[in-house]
Structures are given as structure tokens and as C-alpha cells.
């Protein structure tokens, strides 16, 4: 059976593209209009200054001409008056245009910020949807593999023929499954009392057989499940028995017959760090914004589960309060930082556990 791959990033690439560039185009046009207006008003002032200078020179020459220059003096005065009116009009035009262009620029800036914020929210949704679709596959895997004949036989009669034969056969079967999948660190077959009977990678993770996991929350919840359609979803954590690796453990009960209590539990340890990293690092952020952008996945308590910068995973809490909202944008007026987020909508039968995708951009 081929390993299910991560959902391609084609839809993510589409979501990551600029939405028609309209706000940016309008902003550019607004700045161009302001530059042209300022240039033309400046030119009018230059011409008006020249006209006033000519009128002054004409008055001087008319005064020298005496009686013969009186008529010319009247014309010069009129030219001077017109120049003053044009200068006043230029001032009014400059004041009015500056104010209106400033208002237009503010509107464009607000429109641009809104469009960019919505784009970041869409990217946040895309990131959480990608991991949800991936984890949905994990819920299908654990329920399906828990019905494998070798798994059921080992859990139901772990001591048959002295035990090792059955456990060894189950371990080999789990190893075959792992050889076709690249997203798991190990699979554990546990008896009803919580003892690990077999695992899929005994060479890589030795000495697991015989250990007790009875105290693990995933085991306690899975052993009480009512049927093969149920499963225990995995919270992200570090597993000491797997070298401290970040895992999301999904568990399902093993049933010998329908309606009977579970005779064991199958636990599959999803290689969380590698798979989540490919998603948060793959979000299409503009090149010029990458240095100031951080993409994260967080749980319902805002604990960082994955981060594009690799920092704070499982130790840091997202600073922004989400207050149970489905999606939105939070702006820090002091720093100019923007946090866009979207809660998981779930996928098929996978509820998503209330996780969020979030994108944090520092102020420019």
C-alpha cells in the first residue's frame, strides 16, 4: 500500500497570490496624482511669478514714459491683479488637493491593510486545513490497522504458543506497514493491561516490548472505546521512548469480536515535527515579507505546535488572545505587529481539536 502523501500545495499557492493587486495599484495611482498635482501647481506659481515680474517692469517703464505711458500702466496693473488672483487660486488648489489626496491615501492604506490581513487569514486557514487533512488520514490508518489479523491475534491471545511467536509475527506485520509509510516513527501493539506486546521498529526502538503504557492518557481512553469506529485523537507531545521526538499519537481499540470489550490498543506515533514543518515552511509568503513573518500552528490553549522559525515548539504560547473566535486579525498599536488566525474547520470525521493556523508579521 503506498504511503498517503501530504496534500499538495497547489491550492496554497493560489491562496498565497496577491488578490488582483488592486489596492496596490490604486495606491500607486494616488501617489502619481499627488506628484502631478504638486508639479503642476509649482509650475503655475512659476508662471505667475514671471507674470508679476513682467507687470512690475511694465509699471516701471510706464512711469518713465510719463503721460504717454499712462494707458500702458493701466494694462500692467490689470496683469498684476490677474497674477495675484492666479496665485491665490494656485494656493487654494494646492491646499484642496493635498487634503483630498491625503484622505484618499488613508483610504487606500486602510484598504491595502484589510486586503493583506484577509490574505493572511486565508493562508492561516490553508495551513490548518492541510494538517487536518493529513491527520484525518491518521485516524483512518489506526482504525484500519487495528483490524489486521496479526494484530488482533496477538492482542487477543498474547500467550498462545508461549507468546513470542505471535508477538514476533505481529511485529513483522507492523514493520511491513511502516515500510510503506514515511509519516510514522513507530506502531505499538498493547495488551489490555497496557503492556507493549509488539512494535514495528524493534531495531530502531529496542526494549519496548514488555513496557507498560497503562498510565498514558491515550491508552486509558482507547481501551474504553466502544467499537472499531472510534479512535483517540493525538495531542502533540514528546515521547521519551522514541528518543524525545515530537509525536501525535493516535490510538484505537482492538476487538476480537463485535460487541466485546477491547482486548488491546493499537497506537500509531505520527512523526509530527517533520510533517508539520513542511506545512508551516511551505506557506507562500512574499519574499520581501519573509524575514518579518512567522507561521505557526497552535492548539486550543494557544500552545505553539509548529513554527516556521522552529522556535518555541511545545514551550511557547501565542501572545495574542483569540477569545474563541473562528478567525480574525489582531493588530498591536504599539509595535504595528499583525496576527492573522483561523480555527480548524475539521475535515471529514476529524474534528480538529480546536487548533489554529496563525501568521504573525512584525511591523514594517
PDB file of C-alpha atoms in Angstrom, residues 14 74 98 120 168 174-175 180 202 213 246 280 305:
ATOM      1  CA  UNK A  14      -3.268  30.048  -5.287  1.00  0.00           C
ATOM      2  CA  UNK A  74      -3.409 100.501 -16.593  1.00  0.00           C
ATOM      3  CA  UNK A  98      -3.307  67.985  -0.630  1.00  0.00           C
ATOM      4  CA  UNK A 120      -3.045  36.237   5.797  1.00  0.00           C
ATOM      5  CA  UNK A 168       7.108 -11.636  16.549  1.00  0.00           C
ATOM      6  CA  UNK A 174       3.669  -3.734  11.772  1.00  0.00           C
ATOM      7  CA  UNK A 175       7.095  -3.402  10.168  1.00  0.00           C
ATOM      8  CA  UNK A 180       5.051   1.634   3.098  1.00  0.00           C
ATOM      9  CA  UNK A 202      12.284  -3.075  17.229  1.00  0.00           C
ATOM     10  CA  UNK A 213       1.874   2.265  28.963  1.00  0.00           C
ATOM     11  CA  UNK A 246       7.635  15.211  18.774  1.00  0.00           C
ATOM     12  CA  UNK A 280       4.451  25.973   8.095  1.00  0.00           C
ATOM     13  CA  UNK A 305       2.756  23.149  17.990  1.00  0.00           C
TER      14      UNK A 305
END
